[in-house]
PDB file of C-alpha atoms and ligand atoms in Angstrom:
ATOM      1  CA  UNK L  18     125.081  40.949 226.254  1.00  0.00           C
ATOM      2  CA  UNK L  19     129.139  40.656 226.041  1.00  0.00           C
ATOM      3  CA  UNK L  20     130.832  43.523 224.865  1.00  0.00           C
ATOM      4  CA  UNK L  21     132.301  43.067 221.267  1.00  0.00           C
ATOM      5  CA  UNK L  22     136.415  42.907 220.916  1.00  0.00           C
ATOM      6  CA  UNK L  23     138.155  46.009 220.221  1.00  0.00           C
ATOM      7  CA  UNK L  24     139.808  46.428 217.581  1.00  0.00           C
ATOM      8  CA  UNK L  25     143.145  46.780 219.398  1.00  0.00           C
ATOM      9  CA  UNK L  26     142.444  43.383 220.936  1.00  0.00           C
ATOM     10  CA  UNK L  27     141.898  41.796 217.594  1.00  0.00           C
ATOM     11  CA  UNK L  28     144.925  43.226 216.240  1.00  0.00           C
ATOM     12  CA  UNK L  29     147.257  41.849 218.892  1.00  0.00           C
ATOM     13  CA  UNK L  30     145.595  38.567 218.062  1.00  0.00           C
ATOM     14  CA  UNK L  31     146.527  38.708 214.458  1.00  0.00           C
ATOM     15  CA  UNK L  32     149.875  39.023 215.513  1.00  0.00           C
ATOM     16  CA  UNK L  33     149.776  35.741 217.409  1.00  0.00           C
ATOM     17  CA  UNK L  34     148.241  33.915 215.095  1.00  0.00           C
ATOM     18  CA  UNK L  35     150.530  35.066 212.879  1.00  0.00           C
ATOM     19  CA  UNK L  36     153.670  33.480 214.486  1.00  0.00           C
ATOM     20  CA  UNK L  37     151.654  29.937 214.761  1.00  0.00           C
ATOM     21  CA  UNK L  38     150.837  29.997 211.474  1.00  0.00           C
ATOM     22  CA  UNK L  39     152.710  31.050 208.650  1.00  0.00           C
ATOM     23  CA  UNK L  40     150.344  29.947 205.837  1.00  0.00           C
ATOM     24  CA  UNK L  41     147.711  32.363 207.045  1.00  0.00           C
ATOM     25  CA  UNK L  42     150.250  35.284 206.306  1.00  0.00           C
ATOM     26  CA  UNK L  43     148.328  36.606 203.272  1.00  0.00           C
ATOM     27  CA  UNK L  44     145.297  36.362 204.687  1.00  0.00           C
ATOM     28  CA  UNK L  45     146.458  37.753 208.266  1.00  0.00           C
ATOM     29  CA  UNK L  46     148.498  40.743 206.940  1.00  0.00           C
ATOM     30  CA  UNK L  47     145.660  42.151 204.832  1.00  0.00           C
ATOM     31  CA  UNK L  48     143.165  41.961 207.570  1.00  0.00           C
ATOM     32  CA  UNK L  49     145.753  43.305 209.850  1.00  0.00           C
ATOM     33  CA  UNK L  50     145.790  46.446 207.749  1.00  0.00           C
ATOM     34  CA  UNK L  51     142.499  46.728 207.341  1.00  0.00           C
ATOM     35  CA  UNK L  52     141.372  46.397 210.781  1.00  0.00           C
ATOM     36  CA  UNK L  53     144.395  48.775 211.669  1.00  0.00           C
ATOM     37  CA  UNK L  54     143.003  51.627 209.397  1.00  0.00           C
ATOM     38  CA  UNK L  55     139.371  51.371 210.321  1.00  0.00           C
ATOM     39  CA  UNK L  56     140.438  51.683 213.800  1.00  0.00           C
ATOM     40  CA  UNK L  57     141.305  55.052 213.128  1.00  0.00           C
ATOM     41  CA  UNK L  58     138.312  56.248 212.351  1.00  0.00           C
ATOM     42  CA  UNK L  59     136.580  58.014 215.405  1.00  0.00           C
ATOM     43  CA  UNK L  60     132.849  57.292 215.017  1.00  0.00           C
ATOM     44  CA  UNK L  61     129.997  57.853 217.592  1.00  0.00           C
ATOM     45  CA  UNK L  62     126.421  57.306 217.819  1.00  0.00           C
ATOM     46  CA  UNK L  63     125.420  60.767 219.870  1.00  0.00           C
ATOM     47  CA  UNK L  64     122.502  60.760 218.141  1.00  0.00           C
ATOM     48  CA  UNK L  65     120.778  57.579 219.551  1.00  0.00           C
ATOM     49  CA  UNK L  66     118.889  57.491 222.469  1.00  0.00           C
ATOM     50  CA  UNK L  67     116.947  54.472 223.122  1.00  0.00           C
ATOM     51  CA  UNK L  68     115.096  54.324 225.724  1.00  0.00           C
ATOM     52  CA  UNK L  69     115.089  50.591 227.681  1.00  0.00           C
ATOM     53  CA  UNK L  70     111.385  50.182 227.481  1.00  0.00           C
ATOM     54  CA  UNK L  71     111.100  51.025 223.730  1.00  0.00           C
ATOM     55  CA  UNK L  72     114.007  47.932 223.291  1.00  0.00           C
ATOM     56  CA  UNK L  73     112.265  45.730 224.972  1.00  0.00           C
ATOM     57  CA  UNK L  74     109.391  46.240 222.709  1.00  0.00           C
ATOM     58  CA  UNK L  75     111.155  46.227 220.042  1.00  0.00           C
ATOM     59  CA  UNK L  76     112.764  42.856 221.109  1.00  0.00           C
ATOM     60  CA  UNK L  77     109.777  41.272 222.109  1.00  0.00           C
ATOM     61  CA  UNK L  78     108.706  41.527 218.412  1.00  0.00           C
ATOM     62  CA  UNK L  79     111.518  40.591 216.943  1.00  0.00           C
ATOM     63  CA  UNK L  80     112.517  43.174 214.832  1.00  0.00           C
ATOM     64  CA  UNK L  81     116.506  44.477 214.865  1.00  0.00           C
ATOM     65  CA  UNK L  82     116.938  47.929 216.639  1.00  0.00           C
ATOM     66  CA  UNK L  83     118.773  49.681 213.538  1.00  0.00           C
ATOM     67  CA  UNK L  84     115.297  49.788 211.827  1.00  0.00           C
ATOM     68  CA  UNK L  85     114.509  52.018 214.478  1.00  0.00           C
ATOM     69  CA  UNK L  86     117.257  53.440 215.130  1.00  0.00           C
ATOM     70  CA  UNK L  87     119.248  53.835 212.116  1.00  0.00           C
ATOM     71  CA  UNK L  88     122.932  53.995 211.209  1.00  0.00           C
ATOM     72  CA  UNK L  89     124.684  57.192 211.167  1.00  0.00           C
ATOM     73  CA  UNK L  90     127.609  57.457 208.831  1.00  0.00           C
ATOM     74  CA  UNK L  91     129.896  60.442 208.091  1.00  0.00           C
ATOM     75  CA  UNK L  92     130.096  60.039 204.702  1.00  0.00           C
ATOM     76  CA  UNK L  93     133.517  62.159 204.216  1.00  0.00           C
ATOM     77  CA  UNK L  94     135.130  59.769 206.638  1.00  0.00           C
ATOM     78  CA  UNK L  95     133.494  56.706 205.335  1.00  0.00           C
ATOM     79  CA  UNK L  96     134.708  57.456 201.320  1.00  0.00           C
ATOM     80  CA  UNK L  97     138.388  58.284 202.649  1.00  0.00           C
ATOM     81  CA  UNK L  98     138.515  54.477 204.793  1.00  0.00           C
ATOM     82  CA  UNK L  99     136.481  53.084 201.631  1.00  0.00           C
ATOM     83  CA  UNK L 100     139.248  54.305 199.624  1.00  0.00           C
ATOM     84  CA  UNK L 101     142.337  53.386 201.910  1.00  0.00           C
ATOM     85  CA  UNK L 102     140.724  49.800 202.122  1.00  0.00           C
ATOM     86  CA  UNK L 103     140.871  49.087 198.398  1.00  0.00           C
ATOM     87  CA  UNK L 104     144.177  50.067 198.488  1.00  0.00           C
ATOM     88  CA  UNK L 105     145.402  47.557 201.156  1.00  0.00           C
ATOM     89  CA  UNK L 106     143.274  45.421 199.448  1.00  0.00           C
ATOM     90  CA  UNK L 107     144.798  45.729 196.221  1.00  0.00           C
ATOM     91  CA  UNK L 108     148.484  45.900 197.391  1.00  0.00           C
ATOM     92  CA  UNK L 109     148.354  42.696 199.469  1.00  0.00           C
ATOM     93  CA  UNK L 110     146.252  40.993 196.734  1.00  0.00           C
ATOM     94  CA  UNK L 111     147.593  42.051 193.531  1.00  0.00           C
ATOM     95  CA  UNK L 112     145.647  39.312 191.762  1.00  0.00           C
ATOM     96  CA  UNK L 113     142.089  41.152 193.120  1.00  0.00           C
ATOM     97  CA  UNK L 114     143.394  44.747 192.319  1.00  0.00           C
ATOM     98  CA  UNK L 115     141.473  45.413 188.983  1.00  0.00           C
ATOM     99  CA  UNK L 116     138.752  44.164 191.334  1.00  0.00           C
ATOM    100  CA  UNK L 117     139.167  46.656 194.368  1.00  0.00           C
ATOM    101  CA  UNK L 118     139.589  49.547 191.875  1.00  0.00           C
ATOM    102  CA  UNK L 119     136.307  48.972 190.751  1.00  0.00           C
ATOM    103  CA  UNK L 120     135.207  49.328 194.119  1.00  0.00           C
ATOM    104  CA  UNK L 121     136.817  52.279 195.040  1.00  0.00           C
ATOM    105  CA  UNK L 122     135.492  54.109 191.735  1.00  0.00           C
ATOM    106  CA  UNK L 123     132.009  52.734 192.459  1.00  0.00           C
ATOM    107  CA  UNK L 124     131.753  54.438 196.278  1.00  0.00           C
ATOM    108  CA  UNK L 125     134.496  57.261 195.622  1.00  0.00           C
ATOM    109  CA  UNK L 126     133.180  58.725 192.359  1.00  0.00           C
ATOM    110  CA  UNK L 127     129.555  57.978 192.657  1.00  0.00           C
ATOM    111  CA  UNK L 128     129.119  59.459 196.106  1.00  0.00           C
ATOM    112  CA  UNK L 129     125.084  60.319 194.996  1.00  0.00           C
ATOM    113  CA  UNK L 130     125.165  56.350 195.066  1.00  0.00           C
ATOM    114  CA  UNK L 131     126.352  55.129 198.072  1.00  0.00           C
ATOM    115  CA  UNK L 132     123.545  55.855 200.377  1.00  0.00           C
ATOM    116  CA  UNK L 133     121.772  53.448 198.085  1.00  0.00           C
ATOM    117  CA  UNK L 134     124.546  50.705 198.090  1.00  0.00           C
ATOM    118  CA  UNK L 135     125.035  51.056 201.944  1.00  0.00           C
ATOM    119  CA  UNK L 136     121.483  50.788 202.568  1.00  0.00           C
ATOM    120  CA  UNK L 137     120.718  47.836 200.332  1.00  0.00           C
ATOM    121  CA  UNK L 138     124.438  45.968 202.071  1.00  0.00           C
ATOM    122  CA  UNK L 139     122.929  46.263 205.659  1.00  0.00           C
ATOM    123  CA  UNK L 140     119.116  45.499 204.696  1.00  0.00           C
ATOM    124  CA  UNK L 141     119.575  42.821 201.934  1.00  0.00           C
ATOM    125  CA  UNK L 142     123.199  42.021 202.587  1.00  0.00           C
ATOM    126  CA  UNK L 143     123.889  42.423 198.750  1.00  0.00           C
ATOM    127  CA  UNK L 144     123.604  44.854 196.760  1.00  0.00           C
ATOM    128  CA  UNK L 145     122.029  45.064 193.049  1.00  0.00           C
ATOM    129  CA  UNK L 146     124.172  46.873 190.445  1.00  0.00           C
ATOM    130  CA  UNK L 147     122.751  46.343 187.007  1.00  0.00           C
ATOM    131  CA  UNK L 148     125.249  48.828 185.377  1.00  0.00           C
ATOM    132  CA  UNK L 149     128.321  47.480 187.122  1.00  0.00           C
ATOM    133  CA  UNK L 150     127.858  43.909 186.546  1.00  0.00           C
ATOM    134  CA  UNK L 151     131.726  43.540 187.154  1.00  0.00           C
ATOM    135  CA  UNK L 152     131.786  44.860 190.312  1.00  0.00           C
ATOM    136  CA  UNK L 153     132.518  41.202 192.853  1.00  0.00           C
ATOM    137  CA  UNK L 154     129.788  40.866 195.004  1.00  0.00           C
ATOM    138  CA  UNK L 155     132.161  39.537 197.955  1.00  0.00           C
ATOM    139  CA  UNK L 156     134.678  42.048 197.515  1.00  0.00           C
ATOM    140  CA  UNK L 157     132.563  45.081 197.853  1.00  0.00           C
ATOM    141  CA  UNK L 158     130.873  43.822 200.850  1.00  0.00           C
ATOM    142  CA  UNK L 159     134.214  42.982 202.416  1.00  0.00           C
ATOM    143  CA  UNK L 160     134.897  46.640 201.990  1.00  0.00           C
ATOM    144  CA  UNK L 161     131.395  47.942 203.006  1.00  0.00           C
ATOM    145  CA  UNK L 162     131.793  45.632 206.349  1.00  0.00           C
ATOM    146  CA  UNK L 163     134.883  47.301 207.056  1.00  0.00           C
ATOM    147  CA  UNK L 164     134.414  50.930 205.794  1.00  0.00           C
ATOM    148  CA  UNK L 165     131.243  50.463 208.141  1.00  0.00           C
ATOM    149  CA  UNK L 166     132.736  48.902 211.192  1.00  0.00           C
ATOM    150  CA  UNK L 167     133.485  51.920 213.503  1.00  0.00           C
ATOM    151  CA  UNK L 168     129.834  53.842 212.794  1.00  0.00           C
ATOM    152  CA  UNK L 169     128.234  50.124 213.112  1.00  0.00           C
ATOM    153  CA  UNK L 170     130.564  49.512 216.264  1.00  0.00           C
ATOM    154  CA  UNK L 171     129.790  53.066 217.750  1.00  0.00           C
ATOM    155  CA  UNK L 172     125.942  52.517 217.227  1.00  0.00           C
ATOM    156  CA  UNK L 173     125.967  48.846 218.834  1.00  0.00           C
ATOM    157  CA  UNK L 174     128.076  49.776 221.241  1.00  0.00           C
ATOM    158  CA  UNK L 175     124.635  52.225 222.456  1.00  0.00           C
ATOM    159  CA  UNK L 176     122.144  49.353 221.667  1.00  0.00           C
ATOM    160  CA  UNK L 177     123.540  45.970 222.793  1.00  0.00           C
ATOM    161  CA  UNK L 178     123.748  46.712 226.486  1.00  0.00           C
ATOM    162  CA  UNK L 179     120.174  46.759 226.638  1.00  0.00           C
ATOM    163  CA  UNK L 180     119.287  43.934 224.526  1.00  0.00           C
ATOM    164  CA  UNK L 181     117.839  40.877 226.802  1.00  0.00           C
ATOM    165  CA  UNK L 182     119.496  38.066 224.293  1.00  0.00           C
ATOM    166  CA  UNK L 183     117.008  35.224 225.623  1.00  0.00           C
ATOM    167  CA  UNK L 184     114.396  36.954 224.566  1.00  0.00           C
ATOM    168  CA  UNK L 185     115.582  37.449 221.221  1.00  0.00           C
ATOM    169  CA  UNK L 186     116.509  33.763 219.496  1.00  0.00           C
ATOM    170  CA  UNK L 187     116.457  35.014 215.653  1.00  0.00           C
ATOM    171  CA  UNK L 188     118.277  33.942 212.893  1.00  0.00           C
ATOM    172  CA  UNK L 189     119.248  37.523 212.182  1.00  0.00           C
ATOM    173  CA  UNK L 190     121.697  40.014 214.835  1.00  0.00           C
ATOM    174  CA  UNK L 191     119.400  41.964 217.175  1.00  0.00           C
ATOM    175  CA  UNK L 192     121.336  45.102 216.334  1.00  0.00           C
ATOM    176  CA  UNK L 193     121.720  45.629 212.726  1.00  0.00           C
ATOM    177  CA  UNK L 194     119.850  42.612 211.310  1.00  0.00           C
ATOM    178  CA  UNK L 195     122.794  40.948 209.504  1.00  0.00           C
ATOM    179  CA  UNK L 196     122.992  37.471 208.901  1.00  0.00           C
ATOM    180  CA  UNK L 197     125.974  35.270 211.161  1.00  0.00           C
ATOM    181  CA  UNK L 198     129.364  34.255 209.647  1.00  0.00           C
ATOM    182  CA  UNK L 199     130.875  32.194 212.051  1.00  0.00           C
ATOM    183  CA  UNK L 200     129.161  29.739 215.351  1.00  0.00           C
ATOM    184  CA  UNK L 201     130.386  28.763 218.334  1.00  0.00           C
ATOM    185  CA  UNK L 202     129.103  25.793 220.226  1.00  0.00           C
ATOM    186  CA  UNK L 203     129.690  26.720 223.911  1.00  0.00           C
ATOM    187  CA  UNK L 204     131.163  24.567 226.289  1.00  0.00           C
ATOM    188  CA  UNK L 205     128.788  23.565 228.490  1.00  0.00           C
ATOM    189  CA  UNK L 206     125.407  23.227 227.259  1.00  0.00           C
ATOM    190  CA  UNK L 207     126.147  23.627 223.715  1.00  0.00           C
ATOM    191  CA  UNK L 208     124.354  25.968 222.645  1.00  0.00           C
ATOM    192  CA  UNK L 209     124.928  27.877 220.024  1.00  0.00           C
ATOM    193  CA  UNK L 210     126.252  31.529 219.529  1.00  0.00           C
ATOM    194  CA  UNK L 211     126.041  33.265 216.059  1.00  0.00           C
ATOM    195  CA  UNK L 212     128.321  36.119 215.141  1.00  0.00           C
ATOM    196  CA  UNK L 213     127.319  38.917 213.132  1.00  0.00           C
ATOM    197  CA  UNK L 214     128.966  39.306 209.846  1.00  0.00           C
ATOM    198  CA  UNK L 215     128.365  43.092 210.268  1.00  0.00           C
ATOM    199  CA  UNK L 216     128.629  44.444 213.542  1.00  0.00           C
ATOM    200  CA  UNK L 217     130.252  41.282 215.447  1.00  0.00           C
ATOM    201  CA  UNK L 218     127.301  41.411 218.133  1.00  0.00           C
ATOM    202  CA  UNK L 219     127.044  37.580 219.214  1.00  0.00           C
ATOM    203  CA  UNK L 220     123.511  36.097 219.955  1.00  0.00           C
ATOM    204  CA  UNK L 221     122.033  33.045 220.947  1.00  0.00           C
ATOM    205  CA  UNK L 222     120.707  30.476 218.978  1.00  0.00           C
ATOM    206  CA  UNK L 223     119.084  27.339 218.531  1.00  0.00           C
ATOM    207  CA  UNK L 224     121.006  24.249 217.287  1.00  0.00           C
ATOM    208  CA  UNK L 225     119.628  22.023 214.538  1.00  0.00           C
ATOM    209  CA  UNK L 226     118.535  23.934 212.094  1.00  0.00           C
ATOM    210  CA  UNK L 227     120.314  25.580 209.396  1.00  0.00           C
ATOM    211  CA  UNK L 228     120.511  29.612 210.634  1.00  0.00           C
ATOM    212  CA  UNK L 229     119.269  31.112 207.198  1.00  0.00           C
ATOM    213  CA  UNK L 230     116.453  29.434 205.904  1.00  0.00           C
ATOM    214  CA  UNK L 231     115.365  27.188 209.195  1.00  0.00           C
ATOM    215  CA  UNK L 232     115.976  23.612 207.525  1.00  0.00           C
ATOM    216  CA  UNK L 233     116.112  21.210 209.695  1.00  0.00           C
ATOM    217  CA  UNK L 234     116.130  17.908 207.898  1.00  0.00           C
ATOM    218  CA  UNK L 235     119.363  15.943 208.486  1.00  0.00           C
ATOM    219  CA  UNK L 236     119.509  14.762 205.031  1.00  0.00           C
ATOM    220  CA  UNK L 237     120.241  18.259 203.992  1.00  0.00           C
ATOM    221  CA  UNK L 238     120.890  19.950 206.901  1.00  0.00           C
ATOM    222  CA  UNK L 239     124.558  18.635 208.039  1.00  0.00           C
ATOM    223  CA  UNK L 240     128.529  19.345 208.924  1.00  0.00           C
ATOM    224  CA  UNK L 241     131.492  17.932 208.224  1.00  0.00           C
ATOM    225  CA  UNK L 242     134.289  17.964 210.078  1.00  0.00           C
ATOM    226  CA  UNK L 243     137.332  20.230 209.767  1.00  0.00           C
ATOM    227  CA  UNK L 244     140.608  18.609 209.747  1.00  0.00           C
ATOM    228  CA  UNK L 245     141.119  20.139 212.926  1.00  0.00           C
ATOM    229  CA  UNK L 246     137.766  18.467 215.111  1.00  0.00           C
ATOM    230  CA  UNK L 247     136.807  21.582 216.913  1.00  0.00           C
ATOM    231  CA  UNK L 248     135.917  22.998 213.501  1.00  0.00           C
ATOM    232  CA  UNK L 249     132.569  22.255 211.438  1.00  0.00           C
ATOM    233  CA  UNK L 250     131.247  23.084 208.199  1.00  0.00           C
ATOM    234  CA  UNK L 251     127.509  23.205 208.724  1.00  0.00           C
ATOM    235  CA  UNK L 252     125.932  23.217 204.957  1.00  0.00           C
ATOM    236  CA  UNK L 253     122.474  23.593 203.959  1.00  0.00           C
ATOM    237  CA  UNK L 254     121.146  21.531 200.507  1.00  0.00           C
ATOM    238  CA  UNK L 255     117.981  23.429 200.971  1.00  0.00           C
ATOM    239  CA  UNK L 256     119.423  27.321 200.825  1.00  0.00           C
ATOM    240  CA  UNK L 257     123.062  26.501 199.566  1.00  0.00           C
ATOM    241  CA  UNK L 258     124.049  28.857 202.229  1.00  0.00           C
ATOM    242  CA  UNK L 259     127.280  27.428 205.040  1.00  0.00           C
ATOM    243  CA  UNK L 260     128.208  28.315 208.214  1.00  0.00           C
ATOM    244  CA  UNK L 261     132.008  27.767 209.740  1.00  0.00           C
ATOM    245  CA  UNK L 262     131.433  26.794 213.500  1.00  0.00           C
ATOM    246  CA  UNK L 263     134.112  26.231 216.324  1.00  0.00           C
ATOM    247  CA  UNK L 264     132.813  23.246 218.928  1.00  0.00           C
ATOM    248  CA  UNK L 265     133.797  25.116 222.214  1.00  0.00           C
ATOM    249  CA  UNK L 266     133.743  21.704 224.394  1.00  0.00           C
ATOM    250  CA  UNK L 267     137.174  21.234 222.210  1.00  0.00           C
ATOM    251  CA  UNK L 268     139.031  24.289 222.607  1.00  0.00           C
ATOM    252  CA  UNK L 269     141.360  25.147 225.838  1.00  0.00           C
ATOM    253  CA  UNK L 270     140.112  28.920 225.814  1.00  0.00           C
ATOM    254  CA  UNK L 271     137.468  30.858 225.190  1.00  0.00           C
ATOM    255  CA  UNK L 272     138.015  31.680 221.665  1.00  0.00           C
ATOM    256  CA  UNK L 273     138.049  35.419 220.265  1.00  0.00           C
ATOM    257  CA  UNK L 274     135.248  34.879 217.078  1.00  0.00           C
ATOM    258  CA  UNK L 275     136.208  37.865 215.062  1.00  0.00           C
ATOM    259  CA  UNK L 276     139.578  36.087 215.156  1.00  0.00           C
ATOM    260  CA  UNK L 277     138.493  32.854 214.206  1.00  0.00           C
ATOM    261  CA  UNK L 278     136.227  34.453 210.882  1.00  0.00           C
ATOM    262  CA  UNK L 279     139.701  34.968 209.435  1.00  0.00           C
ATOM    263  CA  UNK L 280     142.084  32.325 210.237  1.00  0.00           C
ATOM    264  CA  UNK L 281     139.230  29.538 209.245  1.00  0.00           C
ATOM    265  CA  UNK L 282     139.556  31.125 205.279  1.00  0.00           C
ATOM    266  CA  UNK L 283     140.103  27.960 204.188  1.00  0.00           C
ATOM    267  CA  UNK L 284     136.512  26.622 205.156  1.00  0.00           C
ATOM    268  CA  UNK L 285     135.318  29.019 203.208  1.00  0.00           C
ATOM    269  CA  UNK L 286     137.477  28.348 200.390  1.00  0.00           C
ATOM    270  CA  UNK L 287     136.239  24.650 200.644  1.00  0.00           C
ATOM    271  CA  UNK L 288     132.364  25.762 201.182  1.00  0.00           C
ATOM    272  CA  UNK L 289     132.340  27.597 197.979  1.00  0.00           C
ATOM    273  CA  UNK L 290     134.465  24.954 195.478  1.00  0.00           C
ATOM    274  CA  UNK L 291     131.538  22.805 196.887  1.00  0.00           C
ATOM    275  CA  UNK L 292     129.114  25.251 195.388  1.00  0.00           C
ATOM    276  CA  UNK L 293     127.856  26.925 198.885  1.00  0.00           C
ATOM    277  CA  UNK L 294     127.849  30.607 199.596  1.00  0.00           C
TER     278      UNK L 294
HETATM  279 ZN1   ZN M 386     124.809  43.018 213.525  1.00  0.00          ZN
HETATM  280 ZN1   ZN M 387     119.309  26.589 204.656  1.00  0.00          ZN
END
């Protein structure tokens, strides 16, 4: 499987982007930060040793290698860039900043609780808080993504290599079992590659269906088009879940999909006002 983008890589594509278009400032600068800080953090995965038989095994039946190999997370390092990334968060959004200090009190000053939190984020992708019902859902797992980038980076970095992605073709990444955020249709059979809203490992998928509950019925399976053509809203009646897609057999270059999560915001802006999450 392809190697994921650095995060230096994705940075000097920020900065691009950036110059072609100024009404993604906001959004750019913020995740510019972000990804700058986290890419501080030295994280490695020492610990796992797979061995290539025991993958293929573990492929073959279809179950994502972090259950057997799980995450390891320095938890000083991971409260300090939890911490930093409400910050940026709330100084580039000052309209979210009651928000992200919420968040930073929740996985700063309840340290017994985050093991919890950052177990429930990468099995469930949400997490239950009964006693913080303020706490925004999408917020928080904006900053758990990021807070757990480099340990879920360093760990993938181990597994992917020996993951045979044709013998995979899940709904859910191969690595860490998150669900996909973005598609790309590639350019010359079409098929379709998800992207991990987690870890950023892309796998290969099948086309037709909607990639979180399987519905395949065109009445309520179905995209529309972005107002640029190369981009499509899939939407599913059936789950109410979306997925933001980029038709490679439109686009010059191969595009960089951690890159295109952020400048396509406003799909997701339009996704949710139409009641999908
Ligand atoms: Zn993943
Ligand atoms: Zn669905």
């Amino acid at each position: 499987m392809e190697a994921i983008t650095p995060d230096g890589e994705l940075i000097a594509a920020l900065e691009e982007e950036r110059k072609k278009s100024p009404e993604l400032a906001q959004a750019i600068d913020l995740h510019h930060e972000v990804i700058s800080t986290r890419a501080k953090i030295e994280a490695e995965a020492a610990h796992v040793k797979p061995d290539e038989r025991e993958v293929a095994t573990q492929v073959d039946e279809r179950v994502p290698l972090m259950q057997r190999w799980e995450l390891g997370w320095d938890q000083e390092s991971f409260s300090r860039l939890s911490g930093q990334i409400c910050d940026v968060g709330a100084r580039h959004r000052e309209d979210l900043a009651p928000q992200f200090n919420e968040i930073r009190s929740l996985l700063i000053e309840e340290p017994d609780q985050t093991q919890s939190i950052v177990t429930s984020h990468l099995r469930e992708g949400k997490v239950d808080l009964p006693e913080h019902p303020d706490v925004d859902q999408q917020l928080l797992s904006f900053v758990l993504v990021n807070a757990l980038h480099p340990f879920l980076q360093a760990h993938a970095a181990v597994l992917r290599p020996m993951i045979r992605d044709e013998k995979w073709y899940q709904k859910r990444c191969p690595v860490c079992g998150g669900e996909p955020d973005f598609g790309y249709l590639e350019e010359k059979v079409g098929g379709l590659r998800l992207l991990c809203s987690h870890c950023d490992t892309v796998w290969t998928y099948k086309r037709g269906e909607c990639t979180f509950c399987g519905n395949s019925d065109k009445d309520s399976f179905f995209y529309y088009l972005g107002d640029d053509e190369a981009y499509r809203l899939y939407v599913c009646d059936k789950c109410k879940r979306y997925l933001k897609v980029l038709d490679g057999r439109q686009t010059a270059s191969k595009p960089l999909l951690p890159l295109q999560r952020i400048i396509t915001i406003g799909m997701d802006v339009s996704a949710r006002q139409q009641g999908y999450r």
